[in-house]
XYZ file of C-alpha atoms in Angstrom:
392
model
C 159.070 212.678 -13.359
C 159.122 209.392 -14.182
C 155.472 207.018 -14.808
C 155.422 204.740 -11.318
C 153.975 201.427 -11.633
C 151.255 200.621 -9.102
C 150.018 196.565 -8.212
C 146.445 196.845 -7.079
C 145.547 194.247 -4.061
C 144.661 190.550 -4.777
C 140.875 191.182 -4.569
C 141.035 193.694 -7.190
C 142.380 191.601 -9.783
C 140.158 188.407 -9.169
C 137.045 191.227 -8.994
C 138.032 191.747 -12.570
C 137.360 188.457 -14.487
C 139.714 188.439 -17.220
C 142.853 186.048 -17.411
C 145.726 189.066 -17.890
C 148.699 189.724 -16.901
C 149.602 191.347 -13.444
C 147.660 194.821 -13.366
C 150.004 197.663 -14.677
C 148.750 201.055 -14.637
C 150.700 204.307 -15.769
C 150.134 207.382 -13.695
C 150.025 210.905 -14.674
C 153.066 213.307 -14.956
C 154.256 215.233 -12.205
C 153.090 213.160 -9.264
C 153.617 209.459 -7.938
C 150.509 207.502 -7.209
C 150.573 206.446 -3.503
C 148.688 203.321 -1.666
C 145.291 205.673 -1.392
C 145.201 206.553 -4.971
C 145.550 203.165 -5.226
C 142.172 202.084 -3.394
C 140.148 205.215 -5.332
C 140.560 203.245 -8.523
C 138.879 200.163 -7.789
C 136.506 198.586 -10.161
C 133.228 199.469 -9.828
C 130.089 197.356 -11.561
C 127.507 199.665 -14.235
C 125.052 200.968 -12.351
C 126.473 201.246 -8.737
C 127.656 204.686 -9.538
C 124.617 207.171 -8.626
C 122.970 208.806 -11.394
C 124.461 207.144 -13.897
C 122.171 204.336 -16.178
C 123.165 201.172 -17.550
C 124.421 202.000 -20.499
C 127.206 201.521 -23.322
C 130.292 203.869 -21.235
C 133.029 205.552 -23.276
C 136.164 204.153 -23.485
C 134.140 200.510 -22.954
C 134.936 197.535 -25.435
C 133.581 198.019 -28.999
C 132.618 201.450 -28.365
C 133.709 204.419 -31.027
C 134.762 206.662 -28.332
C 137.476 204.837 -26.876
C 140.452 207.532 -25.638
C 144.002 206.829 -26.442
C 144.136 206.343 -22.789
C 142.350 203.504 -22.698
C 144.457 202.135 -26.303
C 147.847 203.113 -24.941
C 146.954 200.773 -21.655
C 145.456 198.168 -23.890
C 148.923 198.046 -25.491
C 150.934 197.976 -22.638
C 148.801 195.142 -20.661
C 146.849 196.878 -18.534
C 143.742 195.089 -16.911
C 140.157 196.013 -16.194
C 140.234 199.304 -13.907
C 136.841 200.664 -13.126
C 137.123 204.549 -11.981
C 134.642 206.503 -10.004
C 133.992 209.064 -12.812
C 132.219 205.971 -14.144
C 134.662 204.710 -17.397
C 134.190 201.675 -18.346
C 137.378 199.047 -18.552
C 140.062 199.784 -20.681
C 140.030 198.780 -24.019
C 140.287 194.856 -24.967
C 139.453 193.842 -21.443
C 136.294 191.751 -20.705
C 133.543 193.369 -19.287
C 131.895 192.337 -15.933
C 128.582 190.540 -16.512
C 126.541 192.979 -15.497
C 127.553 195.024 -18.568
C 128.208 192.100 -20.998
C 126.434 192.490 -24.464
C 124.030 189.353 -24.219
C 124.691 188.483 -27.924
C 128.320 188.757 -27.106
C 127.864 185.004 -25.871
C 127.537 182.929 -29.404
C 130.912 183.907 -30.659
C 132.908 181.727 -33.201
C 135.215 181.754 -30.070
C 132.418 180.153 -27.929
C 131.156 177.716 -30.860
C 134.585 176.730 -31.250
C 135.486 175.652 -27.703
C 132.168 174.196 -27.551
C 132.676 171.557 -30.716
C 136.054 170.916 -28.828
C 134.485 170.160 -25.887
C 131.877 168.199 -27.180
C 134.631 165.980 -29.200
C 136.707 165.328 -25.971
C 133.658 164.300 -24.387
C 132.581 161.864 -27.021
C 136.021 160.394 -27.171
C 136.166 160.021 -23.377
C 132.651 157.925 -23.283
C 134.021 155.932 -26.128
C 137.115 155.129 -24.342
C 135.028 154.019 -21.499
C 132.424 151.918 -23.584
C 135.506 150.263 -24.600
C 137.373 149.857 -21.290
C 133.722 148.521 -20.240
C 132.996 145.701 -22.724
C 129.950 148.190 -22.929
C 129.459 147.995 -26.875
C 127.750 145.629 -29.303
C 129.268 142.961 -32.243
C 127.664 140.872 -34.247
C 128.175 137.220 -35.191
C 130.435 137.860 -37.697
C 132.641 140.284 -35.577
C 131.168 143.331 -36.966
C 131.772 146.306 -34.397
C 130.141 149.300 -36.192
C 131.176 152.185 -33.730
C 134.559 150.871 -33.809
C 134.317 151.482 -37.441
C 132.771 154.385 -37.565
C 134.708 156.157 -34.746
C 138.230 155.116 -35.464
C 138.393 152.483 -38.849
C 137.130 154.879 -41.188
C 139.163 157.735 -40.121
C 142.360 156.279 -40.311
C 141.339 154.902 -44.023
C 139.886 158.263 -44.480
C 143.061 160.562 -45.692
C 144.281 157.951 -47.977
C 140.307 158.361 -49.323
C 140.211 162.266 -49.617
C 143.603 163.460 -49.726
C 145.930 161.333 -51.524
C 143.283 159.311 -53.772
C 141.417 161.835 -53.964
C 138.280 159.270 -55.064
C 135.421 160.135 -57.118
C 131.988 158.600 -56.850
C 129.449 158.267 -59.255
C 125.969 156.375 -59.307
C 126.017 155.939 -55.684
C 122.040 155.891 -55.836
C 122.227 152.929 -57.447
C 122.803 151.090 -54.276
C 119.187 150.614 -52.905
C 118.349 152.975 -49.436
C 117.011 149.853 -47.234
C 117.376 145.701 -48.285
C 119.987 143.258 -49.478
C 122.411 144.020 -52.233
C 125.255 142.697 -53.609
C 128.057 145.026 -54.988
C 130.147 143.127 -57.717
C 133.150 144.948 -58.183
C 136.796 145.335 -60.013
C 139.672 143.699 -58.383
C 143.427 145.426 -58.940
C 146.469 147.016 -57.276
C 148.773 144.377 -56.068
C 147.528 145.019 -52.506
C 143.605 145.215 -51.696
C 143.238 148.686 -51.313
C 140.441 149.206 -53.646
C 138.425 147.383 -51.228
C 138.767 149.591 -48.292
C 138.379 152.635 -51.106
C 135.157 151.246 -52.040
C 133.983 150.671 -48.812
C 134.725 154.223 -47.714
C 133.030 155.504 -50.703
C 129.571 153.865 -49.490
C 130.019 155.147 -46.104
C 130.579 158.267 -46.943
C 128.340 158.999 -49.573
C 125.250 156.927 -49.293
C 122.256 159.143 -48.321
C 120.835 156.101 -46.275
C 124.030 155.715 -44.279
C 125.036 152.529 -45.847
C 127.564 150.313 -44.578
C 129.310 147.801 -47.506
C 130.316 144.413 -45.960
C 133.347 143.023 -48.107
C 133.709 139.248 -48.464
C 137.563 138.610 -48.037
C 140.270 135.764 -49.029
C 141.055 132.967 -46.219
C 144.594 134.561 -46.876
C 143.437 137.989 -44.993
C 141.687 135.691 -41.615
C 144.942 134.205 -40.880
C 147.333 137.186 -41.076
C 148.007 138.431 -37.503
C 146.045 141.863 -36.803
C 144.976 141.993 -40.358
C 142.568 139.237 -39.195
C 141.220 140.930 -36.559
C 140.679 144.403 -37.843
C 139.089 142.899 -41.271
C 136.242 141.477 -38.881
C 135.888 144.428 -36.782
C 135.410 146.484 -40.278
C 132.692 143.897 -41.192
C 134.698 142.250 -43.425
C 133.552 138.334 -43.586
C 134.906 134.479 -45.143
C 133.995 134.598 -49.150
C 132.153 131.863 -48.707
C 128.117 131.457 -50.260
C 126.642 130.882 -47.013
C 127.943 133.644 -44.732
C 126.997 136.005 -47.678
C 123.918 134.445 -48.284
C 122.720 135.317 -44.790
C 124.100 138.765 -44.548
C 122.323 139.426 -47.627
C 118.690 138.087 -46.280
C 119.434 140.535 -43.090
C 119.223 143.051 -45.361
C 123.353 144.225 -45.570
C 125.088 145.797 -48.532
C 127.722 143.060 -49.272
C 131.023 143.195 -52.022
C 132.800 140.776 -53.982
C 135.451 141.093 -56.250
C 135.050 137.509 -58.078
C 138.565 137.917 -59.769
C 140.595 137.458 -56.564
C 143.897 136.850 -56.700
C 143.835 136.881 -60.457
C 142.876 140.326 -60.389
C 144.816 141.791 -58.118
C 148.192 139.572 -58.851
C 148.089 140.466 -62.776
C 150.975 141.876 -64.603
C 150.711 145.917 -65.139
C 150.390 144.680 -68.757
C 146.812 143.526 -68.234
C 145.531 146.224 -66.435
C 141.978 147.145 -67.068
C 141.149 143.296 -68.334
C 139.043 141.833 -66.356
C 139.802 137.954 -65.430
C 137.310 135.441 -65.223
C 134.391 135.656 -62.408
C 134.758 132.497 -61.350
C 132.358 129.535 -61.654
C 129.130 132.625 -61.498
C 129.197 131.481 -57.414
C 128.041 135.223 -56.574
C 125.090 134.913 -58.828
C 123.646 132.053 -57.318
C 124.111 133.746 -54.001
C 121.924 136.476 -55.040
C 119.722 134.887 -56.904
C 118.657 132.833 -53.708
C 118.413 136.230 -51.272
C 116.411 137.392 -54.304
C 118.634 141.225 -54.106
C 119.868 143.049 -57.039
C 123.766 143.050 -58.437
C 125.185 146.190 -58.283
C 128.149 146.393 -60.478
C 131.105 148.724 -59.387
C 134.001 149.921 -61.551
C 137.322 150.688 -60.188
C 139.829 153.394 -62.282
C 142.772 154.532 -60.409
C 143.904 151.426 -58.472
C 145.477 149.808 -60.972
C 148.871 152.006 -61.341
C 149.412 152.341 -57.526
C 151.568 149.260 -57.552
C 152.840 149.021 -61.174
C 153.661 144.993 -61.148
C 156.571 143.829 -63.509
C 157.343 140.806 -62.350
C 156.664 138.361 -60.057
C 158.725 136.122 -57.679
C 156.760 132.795 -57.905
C 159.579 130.710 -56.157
C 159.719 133.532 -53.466
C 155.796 133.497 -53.302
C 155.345 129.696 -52.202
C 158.387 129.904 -50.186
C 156.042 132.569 -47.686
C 153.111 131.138 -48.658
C 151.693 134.121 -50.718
C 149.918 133.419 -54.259
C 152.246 136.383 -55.312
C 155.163 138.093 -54.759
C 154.714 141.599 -56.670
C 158.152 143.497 -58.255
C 157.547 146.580 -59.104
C 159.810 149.689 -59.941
C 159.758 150.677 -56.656
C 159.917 147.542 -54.926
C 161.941 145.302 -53.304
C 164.442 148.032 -54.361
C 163.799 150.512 -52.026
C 162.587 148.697 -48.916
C 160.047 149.715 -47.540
C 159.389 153.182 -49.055
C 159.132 150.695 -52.071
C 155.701 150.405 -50.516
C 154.320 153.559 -50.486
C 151.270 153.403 -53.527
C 151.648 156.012 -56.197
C 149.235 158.921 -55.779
C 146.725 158.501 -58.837
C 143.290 159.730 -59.225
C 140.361 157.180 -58.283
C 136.987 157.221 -59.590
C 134.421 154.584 -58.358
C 131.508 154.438 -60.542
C 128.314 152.129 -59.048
C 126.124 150.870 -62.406
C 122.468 150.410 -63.119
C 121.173 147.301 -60.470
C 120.475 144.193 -62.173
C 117.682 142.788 -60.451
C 117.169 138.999 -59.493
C 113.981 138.707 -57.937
C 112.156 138.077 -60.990
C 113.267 134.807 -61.504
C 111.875 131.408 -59.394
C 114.035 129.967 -56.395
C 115.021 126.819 -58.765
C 116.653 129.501 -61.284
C 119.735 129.186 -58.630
C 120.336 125.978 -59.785
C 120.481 126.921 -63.414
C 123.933 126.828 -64.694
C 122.987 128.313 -67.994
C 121.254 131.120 -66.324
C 124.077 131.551 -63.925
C 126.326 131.836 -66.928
C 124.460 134.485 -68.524
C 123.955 136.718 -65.806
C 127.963 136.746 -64.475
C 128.607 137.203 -68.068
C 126.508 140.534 -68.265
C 127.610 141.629 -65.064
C 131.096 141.242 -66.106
C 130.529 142.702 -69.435
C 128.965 145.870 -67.793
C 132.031 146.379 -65.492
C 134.178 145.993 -68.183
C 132.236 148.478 -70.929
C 132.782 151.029 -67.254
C 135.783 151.091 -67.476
C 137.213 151.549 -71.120
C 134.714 154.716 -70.833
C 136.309 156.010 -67.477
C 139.522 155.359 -68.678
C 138.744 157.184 -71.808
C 137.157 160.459 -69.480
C 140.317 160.375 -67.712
C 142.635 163.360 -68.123
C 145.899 161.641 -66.537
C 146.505 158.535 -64.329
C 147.771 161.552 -61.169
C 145.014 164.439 -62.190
C-alpha cells in the first residue's frame, strides 16, 4: 500500500527549532498512519524519557550509527521527529538545546554571520555619525574616517588588483614626527598620487597617513575639490605645509608638477626640474627629514603622443594629453593601461642638523634638491632595470 504523508500540528513544528520545510514523514508498509499515530511521535527533549541518560542517541547528528531511516528522511526533507523509543532527530536536523554539542557553537558558520553582523553594524553607526554632523575635520578639511571608511576603499582595487603596486623601504618613513615625502611625478593624470598615498596607509606599521600637497588646478574642479580635502589633500603652498609638518604629519610633493606629469611618453623616466628647491626650505624650517619616493609603473598608463596646446588654453588645462587610446575612443580612451607599479621609499635625508638661517641659504637649498633629485632619479634607472615587463 502506498507511503501516506502525515502534517504534524503547528506546535510540533515550532517545538522543533530548525527552519525546514513542512514536516513530511513516510510511514511503514502495510498500514496508513492515522491522527493518533500522529500525536505518539511527538518530539521529546534528552532526558525526559525514563531511564534513559543524556547522552549521544543513535541515529542523532554526527553520530556513526545513523540508520538509513534516518538518511532516507534526511533526503526527502523530513524535520526533527523525536520518538518515544528515545531516537534522536533525524539526520541533518538541529538538535534541541538541551542536547546541543556546546562546542558546536563557534562554527565558521557562526564566525561568519558574526563578521557580517558586526560590518552592518559599523556601517549603520557610520551612516548615522554622518547623518549627525557627529564626526571630526580639521582645518584643512581633513576627515580621516571618511577616508579610512570609504576613500581608501574605492582607491583600493585600482591599488591591489589592477596595479597591483609594490612597496619597498616603507620603514624609511619615520613611526611618529614630521616628514616630507619627495616624490616622482608622471601619468598624464595624477594617479600616482593617490597610489602613493594608499601605499603609506596600507603598509606603514605606525598607521601613517601621507598628506599630498595638490595644484590650485585640483581646488577649483567641482567634486574633485571637495573630495581632495576630505582625503587630506592641501594648497602646495610653503606655509600650509610648513605647519602640517610642525604637527607632526607625513606630507608629499611631487616638485615637477605639471612638467612631470604633462611630458611626452618620450621622456619618461627623466625627471624635470624641482623647481626653485621651495620644498627644501620648507623642511629645513620644520627641521624633518626628506624622504625620497620613486614611482615605476605610472608612466605607461597614459602613453602621451601629442598634445593639443590650442585645445588646452581653450578649457583652461596646462595640457591636453593624445594618446593611442584617446580622444579616439571616447571615453574608454580613458581607461589607464594595466602595468605593474612599484613604489620604492629611499634612505631619509635628514635636515635638522643644520641652523634655522640655513633656510635662507640658496646655495644650500641648491645642493640638497639637487641630491634629492639625483637619488630619485639613480631609483629609478635601477627599478626600471629589475623590471621584467611594463604589465608583469
Amino acid at each position: 500500500m502506498a507511503d501516506a504523508k502525515v502534517i504534524p500540528f503547528d506546535d510540533d513544528r515550532s517545538r522543533a527549532g530548525a527552519s525546514q520545510r513542512p514536516l513530511r514523514r513516510r510511514s511503514g508498509p502495510g498500514r496508513r498512519k492515522t491522527s493518533a499515530d500522529a500525536v505518539a511521535v511527538r518530539e521529546v527533549p534528552v532526558g525526559a524519557v525514563p531511564g534513559q541518560p543524556d547522552r549521544e542517541l543513535p541515529g542523532a547528528v554526527g553520530s556513526s550509527t545513523a540508520s538509513p531511516t534516518s538518511a532516507r528522511a534526511a533526503r526527502e526533507g523530513a524535520a526533527p521527529v523525536w520518538g518515544a523509543s528515545g531516537q534522536g532527530p533525524e539526520h541533518g536536523q538541529e538538535q534541541p538545546d538541551e542536547a546541543r554539542d556546546p562546542g558546536m557553537e563557534e562554527t565558521g558558520g557562526e564566525s561568519g554571520r558574526g563578521n557580517w553582523d558586526r560590518r552592518i553594524a559599523g556601517g549603520l553607526s557610520f551612516l548615522r555619525r554622518r547623518l549627525t554632523g557627529d564626526y571630526e575635520v580639521d582645518e584643512f578639511g581633513y576627515d580621516k574616517e571618511l577616508t579610512d571608511q570609504v576613500l581608501m576603499s574605492l582607491v583600493r582595487p585600482l591599488y591591489d588588483k589592477y596595479f597591483r603596486v609594490e612597496v619597498k623601504g616603507i620603514e624609511n618613513i619615520p613611526s611618529h614626527g614630521g616628514a616630507l615625502v619627495v616624490a616622482n611625478h608622471s601619468g598624464t593624470l595624477p594617479l600616482d598620487g593617490l597610489m602613493m598615498q594608499v601605499a603609506v596607509h596600507d603598509n606603514h606599521p605606525a598607521d601613517r597617513h601621507l598628506r599630498l600637497l595638490a595644484a590650485d588646478l585640483v581646488f577649483v574642479l567641482p567634486v574633485i575639490n571637495e573630495l581632495a580635502r576630505k582625503a587630506g589633500h592641501t594648497l602646495a603652498c610653503s606655509e600650509d605645509a610648513e605647519r602640517l609638518l610642525q604637527q607632526g604629519e607625513v606630507v608629499g610633493v611631487m616638485p615637477e608638477g605639471f612638467k612631470g606629469i604633462g611630458k611626452p611618453f618620450s621622456e619618461r623616466y627623466k625627471l624635470q626640474r624641482f623647481g626653485r628647491g621651495g620644498f627644501v626650505s620648507t623642511a629645513l624650517r620644520a627641521g624633518v627629514p626628506i624622504v625620497p619616493c620613486s614611482i615605476v609603473g605610472a608612466e605607461e598608463i597614459y602613453p602621451m603622443i601629442g598634445n593639443a596646446k590650442t585645445l588646452a588654453r581653450v578649457l583652461g588645462f596646462p595640457y591636453f594629453p593624445i594618446t593611442p587610446t584617446f580622444p579616439w575612443l571616447g571615453p574608454l580612451g580613458a581607461v589607464p593601461l594595466p602595468t605593474k607599479w612599484t613604489i620604492q621609499f629611499g634612505e631619509p635625508i635628514p635636515t635638522d642638523g643644520y641652523p634655522p638661517e640655513a633656510a635662507e641659504d640658496p646655495m644650500l637649498m641648491f645642493n640638497l634638491t639637487d641630491q634629492v633629485r639625483e637619488q630619485i632619479q639613480h631609483t629609478l634607472y635601477k627599478l626600471l632595470v629589475q623590471r621584467r615587463s611594463v604589465f608583469f
